[in-house]
Amino acid sequence: MTGLSSSLRPASFSSSSSSQSFISRLLLILTVVPLTLAAFAFVLQWRGGLNDPTTRWSPDRREFPGMGDSAPALLSSAESSDCVDLLGQSRSPSFPYYRNWKFSYESDLRPKLCITSSTSAGLEQALPWIFYHKVIGVATFFLFVEGKAASPNVSKVLESIPGVKVVYRTRELEEQQARSRIWNETWLASFFYKPCNYELFVKQSLNMEMAIVMAREAGMDWIIHLDTDELIHPAGAHEYSVRQLLSDVPGNVDMVIFPNYESSVDRDNIKEPFSEVSMFKKNYDHLPKDTYFGNYREATRGNPNYFLTYGNGKSAARIQDHLRPNGAHRWHNYMKTPNEIKLDEAAVLHYTYPKFSDLTSRRDRCGCKPTKEDVKRCFMLEFDRAAFIIASTATEEEMIRWYREHIVWTDKALNMKLLKKGILTRIYAPMVIVQGLRESGIFSSVIASVQTALSKDKFLSSTESSNTSRAIDSGGIYSRKIGKSKESQATARKVLEIAETDSFAIPPLSPPGLDDIHFEI
């Protein structure tokens, strides 16, 4: 027995050693292979050959969703401008929408919608306004430009943006608009031959009339008139898209009304309203009557009306035969009464006097006398009249005090009360989108691409030639039209038969006041 045990020991020992050796090799392989793969992946990432999908959308990634990895087109210190600094660091000029989706300007996405606007805004306002609306589904813009917006260093940037058509107020344009049938109709007649806001209202209507033709030629389905201090807020759609919102509108609806909300700034040092303002006052149409009228005095804060300016919203119209404007806030049709609906959730966000400088900028655009009587022929709304008088007569210190008392919401307790009541509301989506766009560098990259394409000498020469070709003297067609003699005015008032039954143009209207309460018996 002892001998048998002794004879089996070597075989058993040999088998055990072989097993241990196999296990050791297996452990070595399992250790070396992962380490090798990890090292290989590290080298690829370090050299830029591999993107880690887990970090692409991390909160720390500051690139706007969908931006490519191309190097930023940086400006030299000599080429950089205040506008570039304001609008963010320069990046690739390609514009993304959602993650990997690159928007095609010739796409068949429906419905196709366009915005028309009459503006004198600079790039610091126009670029965020344009690209925000591109994000929510607007592909085409018809911009009728004057003032700063028509200057070469601004207009050339606007013209470089796909989908943007810039229309200058040239002599040819005014001659064309002087032949418009609008001058021979009654619906806009009460606004003719008056200065400031009234003249702008007429000009907007003439521009809207031309934009309808341009929209039809471009194959658009819907047209919206919007100012460059307004943003569409497409609440109520299953995605944050005005295209989606309008695609859900029944086919028998001709026009869609967006009630307006008014910005409620809580400080007096706002620089970039679209990315700094999140508090808005809701429209009467989106509030219960008892809430609106029950808190009317607190919400008004001693101002003439519930809103500082207008309260009747803006509208979108389906492109169809016989469409015409009905003032800056509505559309109409020569051959029928349009079927219109009012949206229950979506709104137009109106950034009203969000910056202290808005007081003086409005004053500088109008030459009326700062008296209670004279401002009535220049401004339609009471608050605009009061603001013009203050900006024209008060010292800067007095203006700041007035601005804080009438525009800035400094009472935090009141703000919280009205927020709880639903009169004030916080809306962050536009702020987040504009901030994301700015951080992506899209604004500054558009500016940089134009400045790079034009040499400094060429840019200066184009400035001089453009100013010469676009200049309109004070006796231009439009000015002469406004200032015609009484005899000429009488001739222009020949009315077409079709216009006899037309309703009058809808002006900017204040929201309902306490005097408008009707008690049911």
Short mmCIF file of C-alpha atoms in Angstrom, two decimals:
data_model
loop_
_atom_site.label_atom_id
_atom_site.label_comp_id
_atom_site.label_asym_id
_atom_site.label_seq_id
_atom_site.Cartn_x
_atom_site.Cartn_y
_atom_site.Cartn_z
CA MET A 1 0.00 0.00 0.00
CA THR A 2 2.83 2.29 0.84
CA GLY A 3 4.52 1.47 -2.43
CA LEU A 4 1.36 2.21 -4.39
CA SER A 5 1.06 5.63 -2.76
CA SER A 6 4.65 6.38 -3.55
CA SER A 7 4.21 5.42 -7.17
CA LEU A 8 1.13 7.73 -7.61
CA ARG A 9 2.72 10.88 -6.13
CA PRO A 10 4.75 11.98 -9.20
CA ALA A 11 1.73 11.73 -11.54
CA SER A 12 -0.49 13.68 -9.17
CA PHE A 13 2.16 16.35 -8.64
CA SER A 14 2.74 16.70 -12.39
CA SER A 15 -1.01 17.19 -13.03
CA SER A 16 -1.27 19.88 -10.34
CA SER A 17 1.70 21.81 -11.71
CA SER A 18 0.26 21.74 -15.24
CA SER A 19 -3.08 23.08 -13.96
CA GLN A 20 -1.42 25.94 -12.06
CA SER A 21 0.65 26.87 -15.13
CA PHE A 22 -2.48 27.05 -17.31
CA ILE A 23 -4.28 29.24 -14.79
CA SER A 24 -1.29 31.57 -14.56
CA ARG A 25 -1.19 32.00 -18.35
CA LEU A 26 -4.93 32.64 -18.50
CA LEU A 27 -4.71 35.32 -15.79
CA LEU A 28 -1.82 36.93 -17.63
CA ILE A 29 -3.81 37.06 -20.88
CA LEU A 30 -6.91 38.44 -19.14
CA THR A 31 -4.76 41.17 -17.58
CA VAL A 32 -2.64 42.12 -20.58
CA VAL A 33 -5.40 42.22 -23.24
CA PRO A 34 -7.68 44.81 -21.47
CA LEU A 35 -4.65 46.92 -20.60
CA THR A 36 -3.53 46.83 -24.22
CA LEU A 37 -6.99 47.79 -25.51
CA ALA A 38 -7.26 50.59 -22.97
CA ALA A 39 -3.86 51.93 -23.99
CA PHE A 40 -4.84 51.75 -27.65
CA ALA A 41 -8.10 53.63 -27.01
CA PHE A 42 -6.24 56.26 -25.00
CA VAL A 43 -3.80 56.82 -27.87
CA LEU A 44 -6.66 57.17 -30.38
CA GLN A 45 -8.52 59.69 -28.23
CA TRP A 46 -5.35 61.63 -27.52
CA ARG A 47 -4.69 61.89 -31.25
CA GLY A 48 -8.30 62.89 -31.98
CA GLY A 49 -9.26 59.73 -33.84
CA LEU A 50 -12.15 58.62 -31.62
CA ASN A 51 -15.12 60.43 -30.10
CA ASP A 52 -16.43 59.23 -26.80
CA PRO A 53 -20.26 59.26 -27.10
CA THR A 54 -20.67 59.32 -23.33
CA THR A 55 -18.99 62.73 -23.10
CA ARG A 56 -20.46 64.31 -26.22
CA TRP A 57 -23.58 65.50 -24.45
CA SER A 58 -22.19 65.94 -20.96
CA PRO A 59 -23.23 69.06 -19.03
CA ASP A 60 -19.64 70.31 -19.16
CA ARG A 61 -19.58 70.35 -22.95
CA ARG A 62 -20.16 73.99 -23.89
CA GLU A 63 -20.65 73.40 -27.59
CA PHE A 64 -24.21 73.97 -28.86
CA PRO A 65 -25.81 70.63 -29.83
CA GLY A 66 -24.91 69.70 -33.40
CA MET A 67 -21.89 71.97 -33.81
CA GLY A 68 -19.02 70.43 -35.74
CA ASP A 69 -15.50 70.06 -34.42
CA SER A 70 -13.93 72.48 -36.90
CA ALA A 71 -11.56 75.05 -35.52
CA PRO A 72 -12.97 78.49 -34.67
CA ALA A 73 -12.55 81.25 -37.21
CA LEU A 74 -10.87 83.74 -34.91
CA LEU A 75 -10.66 87.44 -35.67
CA SER A 76 -7.49 89.41 -35.24
CA SER A 77 -7.59 92.22 -32.72
CA ALA A 78 -7.73 94.71 -35.56
CA GLU A 79 -10.70 92.97 -37.18
CA SER A 80 -12.70 92.27 -34.02
CA SER A 81 -15.54 94.60 -33.16
CA ASP A 82 -17.69 95.40 -30.16
CA CYS A 83 -20.47 93.42 -31.80
CA VAL A 84 -18.29 90.33 -32.13
CA ASP A 85 -17.29 90.60 -28.47
CA LEU A 86 -20.91 91.02 -27.47
CA LEU A 87 -22.14 88.10 -29.50
CA GLY A 88 -19.59 85.53 -28.35
CA GLN A 89 -16.47 83.74 -29.47
CA SER A 90 -16.07 82.93 -33.12
CA ARG A 91 -16.71 79.39 -34.30
CA SER A 92 -17.46 77.50 -37.49
CA PRO A 93 -20.11 79.34 -39.56
CA SER A 94 -22.20 76.18 -40.01
CA PHE A 95 -25.48 76.41 -38.11
CA PRO A 96 -26.88 73.37 -36.26
CA TYR A 97 -30.36 72.80 -34.94
CA TYR A 98 -30.67 69.54 -33.02
CA ARG A 99 -27.68 67.31 -32.37
CA ASN A 100 -26.61 65.72 -35.66
CA TRP A 101 -29.43 67.20 -37.75
CA LYS A 102 -28.14 69.81 -40.22
CA PHE A 103 -31.02 71.92 -41.49
CA SER A 104 -31.51 72.02 -45.28
CA TYR A 105 -32.83 75.36 -46.50
CA GLU A 106 -34.27 73.61 -49.57
CA SER A 107 -35.97 70.88 -47.54
CA ASP A 108 -39.53 69.73 -48.06
CA LEU A 109 -40.47 70.13 -44.40
CA ARG A 110 -44.00 71.45 -44.13
CA PRO A 111 -45.48 73.84 -43.52
CA LYS A 112 -42.97 76.39 -44.82
CA LEU A 113 -43.24 79.62 -42.90
CA CYS A 114 -41.61 83.01 -43.15
CA ILE A 115 -41.33 86.10 -40.98
CA THR A 116 -41.43 89.62 -42.35
CA SER A 117 -40.18 92.58 -40.33
CA SER A 118 -39.43 96.28 -40.71
CA THR A 119 -36.36 96.97 -38.62
CA SER A 120 -33.55 99.38 -37.85
CA ALA A 121 -31.89 97.06 -35.30
CA GLY A 122 -28.16 96.35 -35.14
CA LEU A 123 -26.54 92.92 -35.20
CA GLU A 124 -26.56 92.56 -31.41
CA GLN A 125 -30.36 92.33 -31.63
CA ALA A 126 -30.98 91.04 -35.16
CA LEU A 127 -28.72 87.97 -35.07
CA PRO A 128 -30.17 86.41 -31.86
CA TRP A 129 -33.65 87.21 -33.19
CA ILE A 130 -33.04 85.51 -36.56
CA PHE A 131 -31.26 82.42 -35.28
CA TYR A 132 -33.69 81.85 -32.39
CA HIS A 133 -36.52 81.69 -34.92
CA LYS A 134 -34.46 79.38 -37.13
CA VAL A 135 -34.16 77.01 -34.18
CA ILE A 136 -37.96 76.87 -33.77
CA GLY A 137 -38.61 76.23 -37.45
CA VAL A 138 -38.62 79.49 -39.44
CA ALA A 139 -36.53 79.17 -42.60
CA THR A 140 -37.17 82.43 -44.49
CA PHE A 141 -37.02 86.08 -43.44
CA PHE A 142 -37.99 89.17 -45.42
CA LEU A 143 -36.29 92.09 -43.67
CA PHE A 144 -37.15 95.64 -44.72
CA VAL A 145 -34.21 97.56 -43.30
CA GLU A 146 -33.53 101.19 -42.44
CA GLY A 147 -31.18 103.07 -40.14
CA LYS A 148 -28.53 100.91 -38.47
CA ALA A 149 -29.89 97.74 -40.08
CA ALA A 150 -29.32 99.23 -43.54
CA SER A 151 -25.71 100.22 -42.85
CA PRO A 152 -23.24 98.12 -44.88
CA ASN A 153 -21.45 96.55 -41.92
CA VAL A 154 -24.83 95.24 -40.67
CA SER A 155 -26.69 94.54 -43.90
CA LYS A 156 -23.84 92.55 -45.47
CA VAL A 157 -23.88 90.22 -42.47
CA LEU A 158 -27.66 89.81 -42.73
CA GLU A 159 -27.41 89.12 -46.47
CA SER A 160 -24.85 86.37 -45.83
CA ILE A 161 -27.31 84.31 -43.76
CA PRO A 162 -29.12 81.62 -45.80
CA GLY A 163 -32.84 82.25 -45.96
CA VAL A 164 -32.61 86.00 -45.21
CA LYS A 165 -33.77 88.44 -47.89
CA VAL A 166 -32.80 92.05 -47.17
CA VAL A 167 -34.91 94.81 -48.75
CA TYR A 168 -33.58 98.37 -48.62
CA ARG A 169 -35.75 101.47 -48.52
CA THR A 170 -34.43 102.80 -51.82
CA ARG A 171 -36.02 105.38 -54.09
CA GLU A 172 -37.17 102.52 -56.33
CA LEU A 173 -38.91 100.80 -53.41
CA GLU A 174 -40.71 103.97 -52.40
CA GLU A 175 -41.82 104.63 -55.98
CA GLN A 176 -43.19 101.10 -56.13
CA GLN A 177 -45.00 101.44 -52.82
CA ALA A 178 -46.38 104.84 -53.84
CA ARG A 179 -48.33 102.97 -56.54
CA SER A 180 -49.84 100.53 -54.05
CA ARG A 181 -53.62 100.12 -54.09
CA ILE A 182 -53.51 100.66 -50.31
CA TRP A 183 -53.37 104.44 -50.87
CA ASN A 184 -56.73 104.31 -52.63
CA GLU A 185 -58.51 102.30 -49.94
CA THR A 186 -60.19 103.33 -46.71
CA TRP A 187 -59.02 100.71 -44.20
CA LEU A 188 -55.65 102.38 -43.52
CA ALA A 189 -56.63 105.95 -44.38
CA SER A 190 -56.82 107.23 -40.80
CA PHE A 191 -53.08 106.58 -40.38
CA PHE A 192 -51.93 108.52 -43.46
CA TYR A 193 -50.01 111.81 -43.27
CA LYS A 194 -49.05 111.53 -39.60
CA PRO A 195 -45.55 111.30 -38.10
CA CYS A 196 -43.65 108.79 -35.94
CA ASN A 197 -45.64 105.68 -34.95
CA TYR A 198 -48.38 106.39 -37.47
CA GLU A 199 -45.89 106.70 -40.32
CA LEU A 200 -44.19 103.48 -39.17
CA PHE A 201 -47.57 101.73 -39.09
CA VAL A 202 -48.24 102.69 -42.71
CA LYS A 203 -44.74 101.70 -43.74
CA GLN A 204 -45.12 98.30 -42.05
CA SER A 205 -48.39 97.70 -43.90
CA LEU A 206 -46.82 98.56 -47.26
CA ASN A 207 -43.88 96.26 -46.50
CA MET A 208 -46.24 93.46 -45.46
CA GLU A 209 -48.09 93.82 -48.75
CA MET A 210 -44.83 93.31 -50.66
CA ALA A 211 -43.80 90.45 -48.39
CA ILE A 212 -46.97 88.53 -49.30
CA VAL A 213 -45.90 88.53 -52.96
CA MET A 214 -42.36 87.50 -52.02
CA ALA A 215 -43.69 84.71 -49.81
CA ARG A 216 -45.85 83.31 -52.61
CA GLU A 217 -42.92 83.33 -55.01
CA ALA A 218 -40.80 81.52 -52.41
CA GLY A 219 -43.44 78.80 -51.95
CA MET A 220 -44.27 79.69 -48.33
CA ASP A 221 -47.36 78.32 -46.59
CA TRP A 222 -47.59 80.83 -43.70
CA ILE A 223 -46.44 84.40 -43.13
CA ILE A 224 -45.95 86.15 -39.78
CA HIS A 225 -45.27 89.83 -39.18
CA LEU A 226 -43.01 90.36 -36.19
CA ASP A 227 -40.84 93.15 -34.80
CA THR A 228 -37.22 92.46 -33.87
CA ASP A 229 -38.03 92.99 -30.17
CA GLU A 230 -40.49 90.06 -30.26
CA LEU A 231 -39.97 86.29 -30.08
CA ILE A 232 -42.49 83.57 -30.86
CA HIS A 233 -43.05 81.21 -27.92
CA PRO A 234 -44.56 78.02 -29.46
CA ALA A 235 -45.98 76.58 -26.25
CA GLY A 236 -48.64 73.92 -26.71
CA ALA A 237 -46.92 71.98 -29.50
CA HIS A 238 -45.50 68.55 -28.66
CA GLU A 239 -42.07 69.94 -29.58
CA TYR A 240 -40.77 73.50 -29.22
CA SER A 241 -41.45 74.37 -32.87
CA VAL A 242 -43.67 76.99 -34.49
CA ARG A 243 -43.68 74.81 -37.61
CA GLN A 244 -45.13 71.96 -35.58
CA LEU A 245 -47.61 74.37 -34.01
CA LEU A 246 -48.92 75.55 -37.39
CA SER A 247 -48.93 72.05 -38.88
CA ASP A 248 -51.57 71.13 -36.27
CA VAL A 249 -53.88 73.98 -37.37
CA PRO A 250 -56.99 72.72 -39.25
CA GLY A 251 -56.98 73.35 -43.00
CA ASN A 252 -60.04 75.61 -42.90
CA VAL A 253 -58.29 78.14 -40.61
CA ASP A 254 -56.91 81.18 -42.44
CA MET A 255 -55.24 83.04 -39.57
CA VAL A 256 -53.80 82.24 -36.17
CA ILE A 257 -53.53 84.85 -33.40
CA PHE A 258 -50.65 84.71 -30.94
CA PRO A 259 -51.57 86.67 -27.77
CA ASN A 260 -48.60 88.70 -26.58
CA TYR A 261 -46.84 88.53 -23.21
CA GLU A 262 -44.88 91.56 -22.05
CA SER A 263 -41.41 91.41 -20.54
CA SER A 264 -41.15 92.37 -16.85
CA VAL A 265 -37.53 93.22 -16.12
CA ASP A 266 -36.43 93.05 -12.49
CA ARG A 267 -33.30 95.21 -12.81
CA ASP A 268 -32.26 98.33 -14.69
CA ASN A 269 -28.95 97.13 -16.19
CA ILE A 270 -30.16 94.66 -18.82
CA LYS A 271 -27.77 94.49 -21.77
CA GLU A 272 -28.99 91.49 -23.78
CA PRO A 273 -32.77 91.11 -23.23
CA PHE A 274 -33.20 87.83 -25.12
CA SER A 275 -30.68 86.04 -22.91
CA GLU A 276 -31.27 87.91 -19.63
CA VAL A 277 -35.05 88.31 -19.28
CA SER A 278 -37.22 85.39 -18.14
CA MET A 279 -40.19 87.05 -16.41
CA PHE A 280 -43.26 88.03 -18.45
CA LYS A 281 -46.73 89.35 -17.78
CA LYS A 282 -49.44 87.17 -19.26
CA ASN A 283 -52.04 88.36 -21.72
CA TYR A 284 -55.68 88.86 -20.73
CA ASP A 285 -56.61 86.05 -23.15
CA HIS A 286 -54.58 83.54 -21.14
CA LEU A 287 -55.93 84.47 -17.72
CA PRO A 288 -59.24 83.89 -15.89
CA LYS A 289 -61.26 87.12 -15.86
CA ASP A 290 -61.50 87.23 -12.06
CA THR A 291 -57.71 86.84 -11.74
CA TYR A 292 -57.05 89.55 -14.33
CA PHE A 293 -59.45 92.17 -13.03
CA GLY A 294 -58.99 91.18 -9.37
CA ASN A 295 -55.28 92.02 -9.53
CA TYR A 296 -55.46 94.71 -12.20
CA ARG A 297 -54.30 97.67 -10.08
CA GLU A 298 -51.32 95.82 -8.58
CA ALA A 299 -50.31 94.46 -11.98
CA THR A 300 -50.57 97.93 -13.56
CA ARG A 301 -48.45 99.64 -10.86
CA GLY A 302 -49.72 103.14 -11.61
CA ASN A 303 -49.11 102.98 -15.38
CA PRO A 304 -51.90 103.93 -17.83
CA ASN A 305 -52.75 100.31 -18.71
CA TYR A 306 -52.16 96.69 -17.73
CA PHE A 307 -49.46 96.44 -20.42
CA LEU A 308 -47.02 99.25 -21.08
CA THR A 309 -47.76 99.09 -24.80
CA TYR A 310 -50.02 96.95 -27.01
CA GLY A 311 -52.02 93.94 -25.85
CA ASN A 312 -53.71 92.57 -28.99
CA GLY A 313 -50.97 90.18 -30.05
CA LYS A 314 -49.64 89.33 -33.51
CA SER A 315 -50.90 86.88 -36.11
CA ALA A 316 -49.86 84.36 -38.75
CA ALA A 317 -51.72 84.08 -42.06
CA ARG A 318 -52.00 81.20 -44.47
CA ILE A 319 -50.69 82.26 -47.90
CA GLN A 320 -53.68 82.36 -50.26
CA ASP A 321 -55.32 84.46 -52.96
CA HIS A 322 -56.41 88.01 -52.09
CA LEU A 323 -54.48 88.10 -48.81
CA ARG A 324 -53.60 91.57 -47.55
CA PRO A 325 -52.28 93.13 -44.34
CA ASN A 326 -54.65 94.68 -41.83
CA GLY A 327 -52.12 96.79 -40.00
CA ALA A 328 -49.04 95.43 -38.24
CA HIS A 329 -51.02 93.12 -35.92
CA ARG A 330 -53.45 91.34 -38.26
CA TRP A 331 -54.07 90.11 -41.80
CA HIS A 332 -57.22 90.26 -43.90
CA ASN A 333 -58.58 89.10 -47.27
CA TYR A 334 -60.11 91.20 -50.05
CA MET A 335 -62.67 88.56 -50.97
CA LYS A 336 -63.81 87.00 -47.71
CA THR A 337 -63.90 87.29 -43.95
CA PRO A 338 -60.98 85.14 -42.78
CA ASN A 339 -61.55 82.26 -40.39
CA GLU A 340 -59.20 82.88 -37.47
CA ILE A 341 -58.41 81.16 -34.19
CA LYS A 342 -56.60 82.33 -31.07
CA LEU A 343 -53.99 80.04 -29.52
CA ASP A 344 -54.53 78.96 -25.91
CA GLU A 345 -50.87 78.51 -24.92
CA ALA A 346 -48.51 79.90 -27.57
CA ALA A 347 -47.62 83.58 -27.39
CA VAL A 348 -45.47 86.36 -28.76
CA LEU A 349 -42.97 87.53 -26.16
CA HIS A 350 -42.68 91.31 -26.43
CA TYR A 351 -39.51 92.74 -24.89
CA THR A 352 -40.90 96.17 -24.00
CA TYR A 353 -38.42 98.87 -22.89
CA PRO A 354 -36.12 96.16 -21.44
CA LYS A 355 -33.07 98.44 -21.54
CA PHE A 356 -32.81 101.91 -20.06
CA SER A 357 -31.39 103.14 -23.39
CA ASP A 358 -34.74 102.31 -25.04
CA LEU A 359 -36.12 105.53 -23.58
CA THR A 360 -33.68 107.73 -25.46
CA SER A 361 -33.55 105.62 -28.63
CA ARG A 362 -37.31 105.99 -29.13
CA ARG A 363 -37.03 109.69 -28.41
CA ASP A 364 -34.31 110.11 -31.02
CA ARG A 365 -36.43 108.51 -33.74
CA CYS A 366 -39.23 111.05 -33.44
CA GLY A 367 -39.22 114.82 -33.89
CA CYS A 368 -42.43 115.67 -32.07
CA LYS A 369 -42.64 118.29 -29.37
CA PRO A 370 -42.63 116.86 -25.81
CA THR A 371 -46.06 118.22 -24.94
CA LYS A 372 -49.19 116.28 -24.02
CA GLU A 373 -51.02 117.58 -27.07
CA ASP A 374 -48.30 117.11 -29.68
CA VAL A 375 -47.39 113.56 -28.65
CA LYS A 376 -50.95 112.46 -29.43
CA ARG A 377 -50.30 112.92 -33.14
CA CYS A 378 -47.08 110.91 -32.87
CA PHE A 379 -47.86 107.95 -30.58
CA MET A 380 -50.94 105.75 -30.36
CA LEU A 381 -50.48 104.46 -26.81
CA GLU A 382 -50.42 106.42 -23.55
CA PHE A 383 -47.26 104.89 -22.13
CA ASP A 384 -45.24 105.67 -25.26
CA ARG A 385 -46.37 109.28 -24.98
CA ALA A 386 -45.36 109.54 -21.32
CA ALA A 387 -42.00 107.87 -21.98
CA PHE A 388 -41.26 110.27 -24.85
CA ILE A 389 -42.00 113.33 -22.71
CA ILE A 390 -39.79 112.07 -19.85
CA ALA A 391 -36.93 111.22 -22.20
CA SER A 392 -37.18 114.65 -23.82
CA THR A 393 -37.46 116.84 -20.72
CA ALA A 394 -35.91 115.09 -17.68
CA THR A 395 -32.32 114.83 -16.53
CA GLU A 396 -30.63 111.44 -16.70
CA GLU A 397 -31.04 110.97 -12.96
CA GLU A 398 -34.76 111.74 -13.22
CA MET A 399 -35.06 109.40 -16.18
CA ILE A 400 -33.45 106.53 -14.24
CA ARG A 401 -35.80 107.12 -11.30
CA TRP A 402 -38.82 107.18 -13.63
CA TYR A 403 -37.61 104.04 -15.42
CA ARG A 404 -37.26 102.14 -12.15
CA GLU A 405 -40.68 103.28 -10.91
CA HIS A 406 -42.64 102.50 -14.07
CA ILE A 407 -40.78 99.68 -15.83
CA VAL A 408 -38.49 97.77 -13.45
CA TRP A 409 -40.14 95.25 -11.12
CA THR A 410 -38.15 95.90 -7.96
CA ASP A 411 -40.79 94.80 -5.41
CA LYS A 412 -39.91 91.12 -4.86
CA ALA A 413 -42.93 90.50 -2.63
CA LEU A 414 -45.29 91.82 -5.31
CA ASN A 415 -43.48 89.80 -7.97
CA MET A 416 -43.89 86.62 -5.94
CA LYS A 417 -47.59 87.32 -5.32
CA LEU A 418 -48.32 87.88 -9.01
CA LEU A 419 -46.26 84.84 -9.97
CA LYS A 420 -48.38 82.72 -7.62
CA LYS A 421 -51.55 84.24 -9.08
CA GLY A 422 -50.34 83.35 -12.59
CA ILE A 423 -50.29 86.95 -13.85
CA LEU A 424 -46.50 86.90 -14.04
CA THR A 425 -44.78 83.81 -15.37
CA ARG A 426 -41.23 82.57 -15.91
CA ILE A 427 -40.33 81.44 -19.43
CA TYR A 428 -36.78 80.14 -19.81
CA ALA A 429 -36.73 78.40 -23.21
CA PRO A 430 -35.84 81.49 -25.32
CA MET A 431 -33.16 82.51 -22.83
CA VAL A 432 -31.57 79.05 -22.90
CA ILE A 433 -31.67 78.84 -26.71
CA VAL A 434 -30.14 82.28 -27.23
CA GLN A 435 -27.47 81.67 -24.60
CA GLY A 436 -26.63 78.35 -26.25
CA LEU A 437 -26.42 79.99 -29.65
CA ARG A 438 -24.15 82.71 -28.32
CA GLU A 439 -21.84 80.23 -26.59
CA SER A 440 -21.67 78.13 -29.75
CA GLY A 441 -20.16 81.12 -31.53
CA ILE A 442 -22.68 81.15 -34.37
CA PHE A 443 -23.31 84.92 -34.14
CA SER A 444 -19.67 85.92 -34.21
CA SER A 445 -18.80 83.34 -36.86
CA VAL A 446 -21.32 84.93 -39.25
CA ILE A 447 -19.73 88.33 -38.65
CA ALA A 448 -16.23 86.89 -38.99
CA SER A 449 -17.01 85.18 -42.29
CA VAL A 450 -18.14 88.48 -43.81
CA GLN A 451 -15.17 90.41 -42.46
CA THR A 452 -12.80 87.74 -43.73
CA ALA A 453 -14.38 87.76 -47.20
CA LEU A 454 -13.93 91.50 -47.53
CA SER A 455 -10.57 93.13 -47.17
CA LYS A 456 -10.46 96.27 -45.10
CA ASP A 457 -10.11 98.49 -48.18
CA LYS A 458 -12.88 96.69 -50.04
CA PHE A 459 -15.11 96.90 -46.98
CA LEU A 460 -14.58 100.65 -46.69
CA SER A 461 -15.14 101.23 -50.39
CA SER A 462 -18.33 99.18 -50.33
CA THR A 463 -19.49 101.25 -47.36
CA GLU A 464 -19.08 104.45 -49.32
CA SER A 465 -20.73 103.15 -52.50
CA SER A 466 -23.60 101.51 -50.63
CA ASN A 467 -24.31 104.66 -48.66
CA THR A 468 -24.45 106.61 -51.92
CA SER A 469 -26.72 104.16 -53.73
CA ARG A 470 -29.09 103.65 -50.80
CA ALA A 471 -29.32 107.24 -49.65
CA ILE A 472 -32.79 108.78 -49.88
CA ASP A 473 -33.06 112.53 -49.43
CA SER A 474 -35.63 114.04 -47.14
CA GLY A 475 -37.83 114.78 -50.15
CA GLY A 476 -38.12 111.13 -51.18
CA ILE A 477 -41.27 109.62 -52.63
CA TYR A 478 -42.55 108.38 -49.28
CA SER A 479 -41.91 111.71 -47.57
CA ARG A 480 -43.66 113.58 -50.37
CA LYS A 481 -46.54 111.14 -50.16
CA ILE A 482 -46.98 111.83 -46.46
CA GLY A 483 -46.74 115.58 -46.97
CA LYS A 484 -48.98 116.00 -50.02
CA SER A 485 -51.24 119.00 -50.42
CA LYS A 486 -54.91 118.77 -49.51
CA GLU A 487 -55.80 118.66 -53.20
CA SER A 488 -53.51 115.67 -53.76
CA GLN A 489 -54.84 114.00 -50.62
CA ALA A 490 -58.37 114.31 -51.93
CA THR A 491 -57.31 112.66 -55.19
CA ALA A 492 -55.63 109.82 -53.29
CA ARG A 493 -58.81 109.15 -51.34
CA LYS A 494 -60.64 107.72 -54.38
CA VAL A 495 -62.02 104.52 -52.97
CA LEU A 496 -62.22 101.17 -54.73
CA GLU A 497 -65.63 99.53 -54.48
CA ILE A 498 -64.16 96.42 -52.93
CA ALA A 499 -62.76 98.44 -50.03
CA GLU A 500 -66.13 99.88 -48.98
CA THR A 501 -66.99 96.91 -46.82
CA ASP A 502 -63.47 96.35 -45.48
CA SER A 503 -62.91 96.78 -41.77
CA PHE A 504 -60.45 99.41 -40.60
CA ALA A 505 -56.85 98.43 -39.92
CA ILE A 506 -56.33 97.12 -36.41
CA PRO A 507 -53.86 99.37 -34.56
CA PRO A 508 -51.86 98.43 -31.47
CA LEU A 509 -54.51 98.21 -28.75
CA SER A 510 -54.18 98.30 -24.97
CA PRO A 511 -55.52 95.32 -22.97
CA PRO A 512 -58.94 95.61 -21.32
CA GLY A 513 -59.10 98.03 -18.39
CA LEU A 514 -61.33 98.26 -15.35
CA ASP A 515 -63.74 100.42 -17.34
CA ASP A 516 -64.27 97.49 -19.71
CA ILE A 517 -65.81 95.24 -17.05
CA HIS A 518 -69.37 94.35 -18.01
CA PHE A 519 -71.54 92.96 -15.24
CA GLU A 520 -74.06 90.37 -16.30
CA ILE A 521 -77.54 90.91 -14.85
#
